[in-house]
JSON list of C-alpha atoms in Angstrom, two decimals:
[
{"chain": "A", "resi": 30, "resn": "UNK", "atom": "CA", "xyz": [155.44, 9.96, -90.19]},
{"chain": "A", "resi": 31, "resn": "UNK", "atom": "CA", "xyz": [154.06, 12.49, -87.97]},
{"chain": "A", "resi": 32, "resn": "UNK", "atom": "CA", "xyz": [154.42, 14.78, -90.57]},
{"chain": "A", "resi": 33, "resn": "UNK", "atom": "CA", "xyz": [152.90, 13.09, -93.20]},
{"chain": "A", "resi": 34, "resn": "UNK", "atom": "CA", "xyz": [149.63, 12.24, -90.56]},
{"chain": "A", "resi": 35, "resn": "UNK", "atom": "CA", "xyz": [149.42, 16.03, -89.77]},
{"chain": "A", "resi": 36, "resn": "UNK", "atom": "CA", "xyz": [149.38, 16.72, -93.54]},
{"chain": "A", "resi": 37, "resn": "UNK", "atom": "CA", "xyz": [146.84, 14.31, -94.54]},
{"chain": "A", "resi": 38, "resn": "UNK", "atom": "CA", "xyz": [144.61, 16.30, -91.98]},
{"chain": "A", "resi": 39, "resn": "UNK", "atom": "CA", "xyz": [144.87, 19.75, -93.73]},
{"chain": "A", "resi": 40, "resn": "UNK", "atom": "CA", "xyz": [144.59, 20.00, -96.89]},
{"chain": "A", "resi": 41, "resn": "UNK", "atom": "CA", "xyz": [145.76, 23.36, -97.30]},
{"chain": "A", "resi": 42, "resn": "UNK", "atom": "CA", "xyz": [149.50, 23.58, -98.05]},
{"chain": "A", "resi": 43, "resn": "UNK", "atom": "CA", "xyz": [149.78, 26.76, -96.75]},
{"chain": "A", "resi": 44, "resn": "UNK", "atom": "CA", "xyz": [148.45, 25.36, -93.29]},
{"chain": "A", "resi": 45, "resn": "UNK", "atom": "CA", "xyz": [150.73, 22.58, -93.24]},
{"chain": "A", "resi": 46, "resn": "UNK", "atom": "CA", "xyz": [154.16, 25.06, -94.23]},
{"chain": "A", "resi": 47, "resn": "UNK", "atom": "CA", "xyz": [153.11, 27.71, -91.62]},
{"chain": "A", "resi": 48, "resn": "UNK", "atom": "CA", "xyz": [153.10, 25.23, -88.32]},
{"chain": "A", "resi": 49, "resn": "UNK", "atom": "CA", "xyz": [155.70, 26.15, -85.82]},
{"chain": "A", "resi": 50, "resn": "UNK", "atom": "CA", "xyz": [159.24, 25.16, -85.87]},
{"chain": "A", "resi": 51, "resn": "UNK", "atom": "CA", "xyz": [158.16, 22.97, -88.89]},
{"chain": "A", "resi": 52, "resn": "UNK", "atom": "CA", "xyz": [160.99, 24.62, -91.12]},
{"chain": "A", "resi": 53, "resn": "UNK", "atom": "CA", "xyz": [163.79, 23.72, -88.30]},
{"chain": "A", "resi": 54, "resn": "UNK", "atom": "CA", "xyz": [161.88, 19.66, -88.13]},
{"chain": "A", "resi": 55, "resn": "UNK", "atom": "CA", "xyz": [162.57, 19.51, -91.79]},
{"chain": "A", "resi": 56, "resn": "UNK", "atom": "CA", "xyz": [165.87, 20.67, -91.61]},
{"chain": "A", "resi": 57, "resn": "UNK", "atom": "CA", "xyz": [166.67, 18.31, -88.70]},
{"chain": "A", "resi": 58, "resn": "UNK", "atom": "CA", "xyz": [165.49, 15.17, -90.53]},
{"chain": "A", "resi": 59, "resn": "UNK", "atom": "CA", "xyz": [167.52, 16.16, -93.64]},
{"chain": "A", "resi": 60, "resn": "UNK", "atom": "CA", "xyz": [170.77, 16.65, -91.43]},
{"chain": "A", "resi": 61, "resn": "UNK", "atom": "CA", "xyz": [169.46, 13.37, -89.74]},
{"chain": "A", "resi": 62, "resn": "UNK", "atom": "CA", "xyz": [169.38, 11.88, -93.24]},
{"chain": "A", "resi": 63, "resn": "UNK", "atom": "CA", "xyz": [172.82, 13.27, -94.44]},
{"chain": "A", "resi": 64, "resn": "UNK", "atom": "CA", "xyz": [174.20, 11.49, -91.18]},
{"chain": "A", "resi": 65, "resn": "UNK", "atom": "CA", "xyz": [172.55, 8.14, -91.91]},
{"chain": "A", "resi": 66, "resn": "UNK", "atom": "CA", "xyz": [174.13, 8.19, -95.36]},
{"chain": "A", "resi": 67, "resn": "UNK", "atom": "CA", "xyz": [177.24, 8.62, -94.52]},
{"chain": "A", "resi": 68, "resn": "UNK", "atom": "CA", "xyz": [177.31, 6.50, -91.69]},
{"chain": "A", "resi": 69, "resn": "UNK", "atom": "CA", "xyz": [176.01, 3.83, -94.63]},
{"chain": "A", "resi": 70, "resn": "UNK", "atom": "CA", "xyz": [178.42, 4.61, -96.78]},
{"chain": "A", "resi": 71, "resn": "UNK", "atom": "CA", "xyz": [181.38, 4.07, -93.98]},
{"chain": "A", "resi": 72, "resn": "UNK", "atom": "CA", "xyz": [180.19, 0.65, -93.48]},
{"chain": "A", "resi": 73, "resn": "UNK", "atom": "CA", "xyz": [179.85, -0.49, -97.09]},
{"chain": "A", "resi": 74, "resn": "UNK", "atom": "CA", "xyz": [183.64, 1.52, -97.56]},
{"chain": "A", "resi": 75, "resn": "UNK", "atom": "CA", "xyz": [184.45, -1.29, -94.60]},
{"chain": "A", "resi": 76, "resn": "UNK", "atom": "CA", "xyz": [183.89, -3.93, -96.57]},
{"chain": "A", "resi": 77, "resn": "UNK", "atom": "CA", "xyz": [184.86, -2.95, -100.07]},
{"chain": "A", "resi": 78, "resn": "UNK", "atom": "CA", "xyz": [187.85, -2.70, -98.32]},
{"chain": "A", "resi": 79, "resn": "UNK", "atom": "CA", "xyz": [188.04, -5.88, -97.46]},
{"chain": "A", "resi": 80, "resn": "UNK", "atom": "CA", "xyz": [186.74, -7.49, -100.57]},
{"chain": "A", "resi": 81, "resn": "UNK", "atom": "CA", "xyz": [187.53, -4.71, -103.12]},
{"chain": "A", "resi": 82, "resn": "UNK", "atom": "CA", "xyz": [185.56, -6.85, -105.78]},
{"chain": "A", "resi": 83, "resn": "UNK", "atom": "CA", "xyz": [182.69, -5.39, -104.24]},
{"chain": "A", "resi": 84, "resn": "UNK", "atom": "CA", "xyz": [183.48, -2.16, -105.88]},
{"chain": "A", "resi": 85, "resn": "UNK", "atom": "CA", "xyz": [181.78, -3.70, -109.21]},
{"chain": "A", "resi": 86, "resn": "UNK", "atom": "CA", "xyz": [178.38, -4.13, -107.64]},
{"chain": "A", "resi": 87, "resn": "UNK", "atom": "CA", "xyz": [175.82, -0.94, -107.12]},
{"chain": "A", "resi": 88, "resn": "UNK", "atom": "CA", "xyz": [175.12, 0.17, -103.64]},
{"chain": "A", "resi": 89, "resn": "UNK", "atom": "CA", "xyz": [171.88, -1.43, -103.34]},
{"chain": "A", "resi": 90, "resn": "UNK", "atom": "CA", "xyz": [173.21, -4.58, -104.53]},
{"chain": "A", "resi": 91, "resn": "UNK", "atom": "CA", "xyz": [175.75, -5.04, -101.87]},
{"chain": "A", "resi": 92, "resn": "UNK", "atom": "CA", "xyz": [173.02, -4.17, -99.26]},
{"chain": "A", "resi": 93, "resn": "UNK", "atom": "CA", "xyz": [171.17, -6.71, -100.78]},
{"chain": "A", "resi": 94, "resn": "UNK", "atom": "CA", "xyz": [174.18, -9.11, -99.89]},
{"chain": "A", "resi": 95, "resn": "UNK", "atom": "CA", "xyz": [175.08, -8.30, -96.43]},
{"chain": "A", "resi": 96, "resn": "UNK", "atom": "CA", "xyz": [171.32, -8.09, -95.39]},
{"chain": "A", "resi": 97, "resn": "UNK", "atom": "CA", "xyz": [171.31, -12.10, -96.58]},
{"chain": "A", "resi": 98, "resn": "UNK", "atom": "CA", "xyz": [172.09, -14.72, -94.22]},
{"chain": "A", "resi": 99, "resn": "UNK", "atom": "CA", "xyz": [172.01, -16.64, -97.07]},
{"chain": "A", "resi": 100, "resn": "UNK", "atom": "CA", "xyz": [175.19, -18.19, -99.09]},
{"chain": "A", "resi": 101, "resn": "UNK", "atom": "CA", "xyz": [173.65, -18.00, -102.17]},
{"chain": "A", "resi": 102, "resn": "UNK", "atom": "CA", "xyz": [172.74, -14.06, -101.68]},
{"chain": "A", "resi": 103, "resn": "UNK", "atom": "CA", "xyz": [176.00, -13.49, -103.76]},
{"chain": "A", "resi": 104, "resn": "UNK", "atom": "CA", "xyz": [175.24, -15.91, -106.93]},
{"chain": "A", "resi": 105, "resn": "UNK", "atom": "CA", "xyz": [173.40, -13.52, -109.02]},
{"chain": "A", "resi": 106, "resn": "UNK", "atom": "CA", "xyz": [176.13, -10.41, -108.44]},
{"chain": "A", "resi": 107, "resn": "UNK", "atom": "CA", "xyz": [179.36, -13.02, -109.49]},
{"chain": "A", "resi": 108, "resn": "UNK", "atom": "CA", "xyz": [179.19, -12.31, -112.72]},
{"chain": "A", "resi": 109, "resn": "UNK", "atom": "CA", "xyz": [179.80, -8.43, -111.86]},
{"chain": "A", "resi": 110, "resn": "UNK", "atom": "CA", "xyz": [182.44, -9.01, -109.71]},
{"chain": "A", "resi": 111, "resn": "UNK", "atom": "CA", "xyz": [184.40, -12.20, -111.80]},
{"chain": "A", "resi": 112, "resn": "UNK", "atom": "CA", "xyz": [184.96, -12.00, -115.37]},
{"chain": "A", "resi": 113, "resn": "UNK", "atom": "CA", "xyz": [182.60, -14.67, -116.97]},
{"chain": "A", "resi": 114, "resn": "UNK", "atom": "CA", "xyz": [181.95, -16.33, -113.99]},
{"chain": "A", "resi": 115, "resn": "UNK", "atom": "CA", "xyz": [178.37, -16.68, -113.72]},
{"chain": "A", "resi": 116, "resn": "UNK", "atom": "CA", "xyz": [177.82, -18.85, -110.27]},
{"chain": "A", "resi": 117, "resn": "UNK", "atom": "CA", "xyz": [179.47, -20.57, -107.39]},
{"chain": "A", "resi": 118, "resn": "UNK", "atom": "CA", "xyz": [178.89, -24.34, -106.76]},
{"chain": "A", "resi": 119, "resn": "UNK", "atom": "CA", "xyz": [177.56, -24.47, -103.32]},
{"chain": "A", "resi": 120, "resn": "UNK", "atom": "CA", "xyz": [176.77, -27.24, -101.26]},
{"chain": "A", "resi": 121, "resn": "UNK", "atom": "CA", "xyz": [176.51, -28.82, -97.96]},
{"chain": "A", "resi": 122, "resn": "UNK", "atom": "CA", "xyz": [179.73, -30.64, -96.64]},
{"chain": "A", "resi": 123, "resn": "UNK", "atom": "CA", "xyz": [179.68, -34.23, -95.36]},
{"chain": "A", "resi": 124, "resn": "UNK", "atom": "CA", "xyz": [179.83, -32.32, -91.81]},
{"chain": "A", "resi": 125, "resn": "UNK", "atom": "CA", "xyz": [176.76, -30.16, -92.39]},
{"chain": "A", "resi": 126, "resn": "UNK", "atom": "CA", "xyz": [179.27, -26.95, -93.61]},
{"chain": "A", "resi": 127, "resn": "UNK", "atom": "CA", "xyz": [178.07, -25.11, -96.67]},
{"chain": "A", "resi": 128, "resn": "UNK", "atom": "CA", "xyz": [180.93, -24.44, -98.47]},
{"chain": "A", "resi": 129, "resn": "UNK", "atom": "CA", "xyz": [181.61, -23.63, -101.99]},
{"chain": "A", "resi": 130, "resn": "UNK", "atom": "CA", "xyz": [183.13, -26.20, -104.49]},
{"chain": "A", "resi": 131, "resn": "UNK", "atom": "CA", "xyz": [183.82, -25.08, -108.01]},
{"chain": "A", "resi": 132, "resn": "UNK", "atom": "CA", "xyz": [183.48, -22.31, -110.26]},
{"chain": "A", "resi": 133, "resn": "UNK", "atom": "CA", "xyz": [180.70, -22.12, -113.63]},
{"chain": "A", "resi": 134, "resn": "UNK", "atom": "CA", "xyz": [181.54, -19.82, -116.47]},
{"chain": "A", "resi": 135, "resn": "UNK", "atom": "CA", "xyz": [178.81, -18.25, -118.70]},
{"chain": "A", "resi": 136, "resn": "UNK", "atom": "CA", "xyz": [179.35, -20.86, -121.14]},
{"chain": "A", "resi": 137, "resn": "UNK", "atom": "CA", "xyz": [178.40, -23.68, -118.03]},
{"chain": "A", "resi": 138, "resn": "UNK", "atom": "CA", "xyz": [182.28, -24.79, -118.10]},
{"chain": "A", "resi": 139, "resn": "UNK", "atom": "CA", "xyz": [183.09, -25.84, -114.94]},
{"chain": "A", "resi": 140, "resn": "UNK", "atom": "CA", "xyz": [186.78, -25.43, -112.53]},
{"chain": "A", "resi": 141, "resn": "UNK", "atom": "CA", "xyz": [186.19, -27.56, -109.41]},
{"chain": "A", "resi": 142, "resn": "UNK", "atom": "CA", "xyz": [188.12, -26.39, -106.76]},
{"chain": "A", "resi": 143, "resn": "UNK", "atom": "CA", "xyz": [191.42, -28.07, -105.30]},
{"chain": "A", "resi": 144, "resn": "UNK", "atom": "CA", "xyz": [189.69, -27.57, -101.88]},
{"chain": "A", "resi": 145, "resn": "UNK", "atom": "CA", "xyz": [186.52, -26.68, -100.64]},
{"chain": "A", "resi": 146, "resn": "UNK", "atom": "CA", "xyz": [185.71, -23.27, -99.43]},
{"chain": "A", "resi": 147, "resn": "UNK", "atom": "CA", "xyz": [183.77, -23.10, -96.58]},
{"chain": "A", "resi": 148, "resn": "UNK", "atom": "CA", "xyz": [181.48, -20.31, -97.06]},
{"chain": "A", "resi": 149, "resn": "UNK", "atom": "CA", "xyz": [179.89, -19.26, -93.74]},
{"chain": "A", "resi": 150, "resn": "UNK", "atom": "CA", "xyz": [180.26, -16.40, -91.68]},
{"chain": "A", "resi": 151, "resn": "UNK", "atom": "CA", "xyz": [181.02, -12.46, -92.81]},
{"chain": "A", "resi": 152, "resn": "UNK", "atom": "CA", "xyz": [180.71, -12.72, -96.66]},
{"chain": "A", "resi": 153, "resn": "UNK", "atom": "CA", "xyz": [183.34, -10.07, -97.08]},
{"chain": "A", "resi": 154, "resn": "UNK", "atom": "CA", "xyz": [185.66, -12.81, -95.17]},
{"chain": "A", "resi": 155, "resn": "UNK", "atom": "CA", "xyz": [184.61, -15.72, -96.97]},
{"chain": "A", "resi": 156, "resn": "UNK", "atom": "CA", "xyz": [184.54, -14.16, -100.73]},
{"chain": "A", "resi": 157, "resn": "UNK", "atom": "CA", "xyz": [188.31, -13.54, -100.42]},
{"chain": "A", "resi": 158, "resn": "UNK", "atom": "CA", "xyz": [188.84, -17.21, -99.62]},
{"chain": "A", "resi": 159, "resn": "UNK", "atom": "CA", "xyz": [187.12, -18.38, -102.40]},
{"chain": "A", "resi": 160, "resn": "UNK", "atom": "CA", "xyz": [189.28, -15.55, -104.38]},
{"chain": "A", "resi": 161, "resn": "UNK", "atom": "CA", "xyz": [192.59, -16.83, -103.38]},
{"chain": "A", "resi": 162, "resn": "UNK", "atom": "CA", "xyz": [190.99, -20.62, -103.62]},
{"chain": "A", "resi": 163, "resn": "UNK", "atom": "CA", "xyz": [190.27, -19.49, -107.46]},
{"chain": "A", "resi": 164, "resn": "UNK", "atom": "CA", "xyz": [193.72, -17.90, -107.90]},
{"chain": "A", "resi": 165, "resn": "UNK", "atom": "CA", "xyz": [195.19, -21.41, -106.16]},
{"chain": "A", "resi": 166, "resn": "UNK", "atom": "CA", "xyz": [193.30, -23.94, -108.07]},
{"chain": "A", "resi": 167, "resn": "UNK", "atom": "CA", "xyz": [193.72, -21.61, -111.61]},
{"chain": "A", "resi": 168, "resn": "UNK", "atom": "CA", "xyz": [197.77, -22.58, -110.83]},
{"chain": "A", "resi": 169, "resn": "UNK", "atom": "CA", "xyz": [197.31, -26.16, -109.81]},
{"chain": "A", "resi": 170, "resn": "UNK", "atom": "CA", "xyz": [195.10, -26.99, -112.94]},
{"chain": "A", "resi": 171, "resn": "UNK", "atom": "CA", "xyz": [197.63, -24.80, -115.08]},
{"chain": "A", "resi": 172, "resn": "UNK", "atom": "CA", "xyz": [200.43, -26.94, -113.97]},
{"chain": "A", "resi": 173, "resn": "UNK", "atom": "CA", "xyz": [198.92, -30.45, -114.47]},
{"chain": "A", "resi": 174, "resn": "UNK", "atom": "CA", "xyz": [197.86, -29.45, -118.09]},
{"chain": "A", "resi": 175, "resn": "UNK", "atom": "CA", "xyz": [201.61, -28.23, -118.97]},
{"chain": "A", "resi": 176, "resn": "UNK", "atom": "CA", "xyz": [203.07, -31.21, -117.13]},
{"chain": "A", "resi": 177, "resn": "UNK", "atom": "CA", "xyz": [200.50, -33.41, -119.17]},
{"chain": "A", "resi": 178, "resn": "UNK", "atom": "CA", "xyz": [201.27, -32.28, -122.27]},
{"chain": "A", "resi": 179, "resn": "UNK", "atom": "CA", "xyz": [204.82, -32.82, -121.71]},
{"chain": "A", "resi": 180, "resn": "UNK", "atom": "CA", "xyz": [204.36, -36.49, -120.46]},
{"chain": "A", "resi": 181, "resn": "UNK", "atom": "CA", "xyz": [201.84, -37.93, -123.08]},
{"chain": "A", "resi": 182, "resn": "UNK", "atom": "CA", "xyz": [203.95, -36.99, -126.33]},
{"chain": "A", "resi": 183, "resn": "UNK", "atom": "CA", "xyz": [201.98, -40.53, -127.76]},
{"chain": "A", "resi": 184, "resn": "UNK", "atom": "CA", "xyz": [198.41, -38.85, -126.86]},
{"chain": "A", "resi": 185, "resn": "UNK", "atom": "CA", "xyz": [197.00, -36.19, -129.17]},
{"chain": "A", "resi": 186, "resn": "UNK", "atom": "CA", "xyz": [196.35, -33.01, -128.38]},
{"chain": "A", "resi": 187, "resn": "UNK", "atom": "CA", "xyz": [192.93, -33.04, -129.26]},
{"chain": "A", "resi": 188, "resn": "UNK", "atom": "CA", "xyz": [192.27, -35.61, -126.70]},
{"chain": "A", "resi": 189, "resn": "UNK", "atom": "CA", "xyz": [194.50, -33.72, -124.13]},
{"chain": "A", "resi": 190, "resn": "UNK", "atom": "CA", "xyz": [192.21, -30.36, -125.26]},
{"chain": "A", "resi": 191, "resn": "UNK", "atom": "CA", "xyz": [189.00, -32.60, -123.87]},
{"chain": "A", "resi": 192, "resn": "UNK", "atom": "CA", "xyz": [190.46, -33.41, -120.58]},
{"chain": "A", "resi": 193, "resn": "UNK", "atom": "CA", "xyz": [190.61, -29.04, -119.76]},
{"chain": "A", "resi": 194, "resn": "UNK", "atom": "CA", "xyz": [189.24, -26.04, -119.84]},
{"chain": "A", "resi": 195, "resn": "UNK", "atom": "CA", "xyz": [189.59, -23.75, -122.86]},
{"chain": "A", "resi": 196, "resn": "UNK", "atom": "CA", "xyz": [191.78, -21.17, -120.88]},
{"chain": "A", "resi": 197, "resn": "UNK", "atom": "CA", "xyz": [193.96, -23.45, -119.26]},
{"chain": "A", "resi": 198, "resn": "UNK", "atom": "CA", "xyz": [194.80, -25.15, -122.64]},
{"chain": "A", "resi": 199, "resn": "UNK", "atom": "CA", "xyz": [195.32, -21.88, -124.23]},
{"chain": "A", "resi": 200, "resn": "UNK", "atom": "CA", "xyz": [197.69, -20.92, -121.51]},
{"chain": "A", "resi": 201, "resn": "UNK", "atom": "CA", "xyz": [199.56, -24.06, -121.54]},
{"chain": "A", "resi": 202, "resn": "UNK", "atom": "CA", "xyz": [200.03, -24.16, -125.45]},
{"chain": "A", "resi": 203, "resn": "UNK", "atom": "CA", "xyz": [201.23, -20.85, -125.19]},
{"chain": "A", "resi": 204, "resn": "UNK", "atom": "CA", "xyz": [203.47, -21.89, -123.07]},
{"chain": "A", "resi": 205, "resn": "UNK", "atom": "CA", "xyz": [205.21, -24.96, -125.17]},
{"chain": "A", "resi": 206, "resn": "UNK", "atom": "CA", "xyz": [204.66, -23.25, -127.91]},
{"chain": "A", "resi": 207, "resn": "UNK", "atom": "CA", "xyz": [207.14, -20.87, -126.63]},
{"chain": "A", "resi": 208, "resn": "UNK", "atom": "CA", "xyz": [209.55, -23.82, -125.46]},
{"chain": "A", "resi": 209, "resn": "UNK", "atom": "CA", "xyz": [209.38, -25.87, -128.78]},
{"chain": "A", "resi": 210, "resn": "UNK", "atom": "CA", "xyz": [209.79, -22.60, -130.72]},
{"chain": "A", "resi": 211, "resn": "UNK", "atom": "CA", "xyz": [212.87, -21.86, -128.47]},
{"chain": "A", "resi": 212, "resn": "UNK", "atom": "CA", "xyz": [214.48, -25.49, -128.98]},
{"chain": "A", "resi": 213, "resn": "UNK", "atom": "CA", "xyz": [213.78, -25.17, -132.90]},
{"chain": "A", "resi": 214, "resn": "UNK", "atom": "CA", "xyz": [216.47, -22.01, -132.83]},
{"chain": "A", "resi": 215, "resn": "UNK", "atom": "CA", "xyz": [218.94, -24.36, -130.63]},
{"chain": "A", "resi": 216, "resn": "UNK", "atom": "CA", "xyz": [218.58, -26.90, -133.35]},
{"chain": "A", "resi": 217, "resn": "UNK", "atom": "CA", "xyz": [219.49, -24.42, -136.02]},
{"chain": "A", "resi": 218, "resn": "UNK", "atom": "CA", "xyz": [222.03, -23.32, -134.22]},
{"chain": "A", "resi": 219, "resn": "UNK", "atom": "CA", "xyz": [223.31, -26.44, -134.00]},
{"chain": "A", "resi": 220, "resn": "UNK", "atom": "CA", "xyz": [224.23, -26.74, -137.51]},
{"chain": "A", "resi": 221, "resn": "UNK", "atom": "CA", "xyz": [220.03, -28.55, -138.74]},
{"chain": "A", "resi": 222, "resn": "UNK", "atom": "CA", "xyz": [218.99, -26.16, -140.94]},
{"chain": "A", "resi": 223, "resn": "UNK", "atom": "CA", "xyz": [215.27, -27.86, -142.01]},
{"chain": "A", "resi": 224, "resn": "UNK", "atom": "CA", "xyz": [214.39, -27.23, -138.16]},
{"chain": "A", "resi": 225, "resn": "UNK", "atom": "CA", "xyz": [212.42, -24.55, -138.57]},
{"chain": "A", "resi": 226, "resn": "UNK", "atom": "CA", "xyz": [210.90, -26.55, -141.54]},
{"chain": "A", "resi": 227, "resn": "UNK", "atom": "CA", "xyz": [210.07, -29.65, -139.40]},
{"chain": "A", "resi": 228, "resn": "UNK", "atom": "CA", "xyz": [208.17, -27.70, -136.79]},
{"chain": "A", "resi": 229, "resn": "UNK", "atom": "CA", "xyz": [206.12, -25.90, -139.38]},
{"chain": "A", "resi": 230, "resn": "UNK", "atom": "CA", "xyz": [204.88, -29.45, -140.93]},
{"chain": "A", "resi": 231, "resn": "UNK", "atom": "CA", "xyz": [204.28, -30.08, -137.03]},
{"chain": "A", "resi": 232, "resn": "UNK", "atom": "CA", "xyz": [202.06, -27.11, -136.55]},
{"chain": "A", "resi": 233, "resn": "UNK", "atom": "CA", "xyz": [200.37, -27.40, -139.86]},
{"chain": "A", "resi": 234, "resn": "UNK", "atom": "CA", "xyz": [199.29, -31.15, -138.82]},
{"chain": "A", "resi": 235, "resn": "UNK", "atom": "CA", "xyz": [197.85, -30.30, -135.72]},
{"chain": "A", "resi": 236, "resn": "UNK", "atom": "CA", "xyz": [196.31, -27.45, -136.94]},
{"chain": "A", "resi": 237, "resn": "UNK", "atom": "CA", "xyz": [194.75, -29.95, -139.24]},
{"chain": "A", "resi": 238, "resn": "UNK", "atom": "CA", "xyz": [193.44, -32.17, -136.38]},
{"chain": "A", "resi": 239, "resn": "UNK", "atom": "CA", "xyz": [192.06, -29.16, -135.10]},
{"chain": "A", "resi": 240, "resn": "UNK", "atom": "CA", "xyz": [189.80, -28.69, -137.97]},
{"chain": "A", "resi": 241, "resn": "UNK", "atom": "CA", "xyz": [189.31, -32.52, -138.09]},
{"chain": "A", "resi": 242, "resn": "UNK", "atom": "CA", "xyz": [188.12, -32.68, -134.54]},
{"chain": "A", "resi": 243, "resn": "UNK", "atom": "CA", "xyz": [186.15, -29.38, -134.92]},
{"chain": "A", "resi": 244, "resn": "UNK", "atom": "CA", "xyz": [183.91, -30.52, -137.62]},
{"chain": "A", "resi": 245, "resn": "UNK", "atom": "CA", "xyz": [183.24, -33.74, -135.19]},
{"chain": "A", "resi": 246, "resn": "UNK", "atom": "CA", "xyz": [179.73, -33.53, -132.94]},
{"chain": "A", "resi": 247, "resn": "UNK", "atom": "CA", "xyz": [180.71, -31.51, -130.18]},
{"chain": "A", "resi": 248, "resn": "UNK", "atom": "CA", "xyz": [179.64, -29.12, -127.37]},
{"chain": "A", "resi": 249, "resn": "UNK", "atom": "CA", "xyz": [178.80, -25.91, -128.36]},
{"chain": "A", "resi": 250, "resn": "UNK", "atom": "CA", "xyz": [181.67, -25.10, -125.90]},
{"chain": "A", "resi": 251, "resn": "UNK", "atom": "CA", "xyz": [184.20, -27.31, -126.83]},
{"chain": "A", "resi": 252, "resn": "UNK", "atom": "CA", "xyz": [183.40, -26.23, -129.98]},
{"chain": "A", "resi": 253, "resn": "UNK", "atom": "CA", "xyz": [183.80, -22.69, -129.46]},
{"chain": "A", "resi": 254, "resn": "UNK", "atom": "CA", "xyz": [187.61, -23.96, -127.26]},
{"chain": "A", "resi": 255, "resn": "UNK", "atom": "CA", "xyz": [188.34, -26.09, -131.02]},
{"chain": "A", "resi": 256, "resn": "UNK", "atom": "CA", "xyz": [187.73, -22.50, -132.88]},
{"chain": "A", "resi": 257, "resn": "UNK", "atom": "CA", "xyz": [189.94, -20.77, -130.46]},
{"chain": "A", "resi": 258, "resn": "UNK", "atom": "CA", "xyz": [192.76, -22.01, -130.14]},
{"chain": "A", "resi": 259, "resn": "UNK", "atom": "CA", "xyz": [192.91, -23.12, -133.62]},
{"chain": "A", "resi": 260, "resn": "UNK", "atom": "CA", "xyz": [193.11, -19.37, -134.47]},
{"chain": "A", "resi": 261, "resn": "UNK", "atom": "CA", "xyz": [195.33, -18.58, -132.11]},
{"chain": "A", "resi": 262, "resn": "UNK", "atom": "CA", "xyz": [197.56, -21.65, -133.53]},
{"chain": "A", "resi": 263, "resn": "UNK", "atom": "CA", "xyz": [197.42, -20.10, -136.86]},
{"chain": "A", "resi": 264, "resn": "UNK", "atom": "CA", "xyz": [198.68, -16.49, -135.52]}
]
């Protein structure tokens, strides 16, 4: 600042370049500024570390984040750092705590959380809780779709497809796919050689709901979940 006050007072450049020592000043504030950099860069290293999802976000961004003693600070980075996930679900606890409870995709489909997140404190800290949180409730939700799919044979699975999200019933149809697929070979095997035959007809008719339910008045998401998985049904 100095400086730039005893250069607004000459307006000569040569006056300005010729002061004494002014060479070795300049030289000392860009060493200064080398030093500050890196020193930045250490910290923000510190806490990539820490949350390495911070990686996906520019510089500036993250500074943006830990200069925030906000909770909210990180809601308009998420969708850098988590695939499709476009915000957190914060709110106050019954105990004054802001904490986080659910995740909302781009397409405003919604995961609540199988336990709140409590999301004060070093963000760095509290972002990897509601990582693992994410990674725990993914499983839990996974689970109760398979195990519901299982345990209302009488229920269709059009109605079942309402009652989750798109990615948890792709993953769990994937998943009896593969089992029914499996027991259709025993059955063969077993000397009932239309088995392969029967499960076809099976597929075909709830491919057919599928389209059925599809051309129904629906969300332009559940829509979208319909279209999905009946492709991937057809494959």
């Amino acid at each position: 600042m100095q400086i730039m006050h005893a250069t607004a007072e000459k307006l000569l450049v040569i006056d300005v370049c010729m002061e004494p020592d002014r060479l070795e000043e300049i030289k000392g504030l860009s060493e200064g500024l080398d030093r500050c950099q890196k020193s930045l860069n250490d910290y923000l290293d510190s806490k990539r570390r820490i949350f390495p999802r911070f990686y996906f976000i520019s510089t500036e961004e993250l500074l943006s984040i830990l200069g925030s003693s906000r909770n909210d600070c990180v809601q308009e980075h998420m969708i850098k750092m988590f695939d499709n996930i476009k915000s957190l679900t914060l709110v106050k606890s019954a105990m004054g705590v802001n904490v986080a409870t659910a995740l909302n995709s781009g397409e405003n489909e919604v995961m609540k959380f199988k336990n709140q997140v409590k999301t004060e404190g070093r963000v760095e800290v509290w972002m990897n809780d509601v990582l693992a949180e994410m990674r725990n409730t993914n499983r839990h939700i996974t689970k109760k779709a398979i195990f519901d799919y299982g345990r209302n044979k009488d229920m269709p699975r059009t109605d079942w497809i309402m009652m989750y999200q798109g990615m948890v019933c792709l993953a769990a149809n994937q998943v009896w796919w593969t089992s029914e697929v499996e027991e259709v070979f025993d059955r063969v095997a077993k000397g009932n050689k239309r088995a392969m035959k029967e499960y076809l007809e099976a597929q075909n008719k709830q491919i057919d709901d599928l389209v059925r339910k599809v051309r129904e008045n629906l969300s332009r998401n559940d829509r979208s979940k319909f279209k999905t998985i009946a492709t991937i049904d057809v494959h």
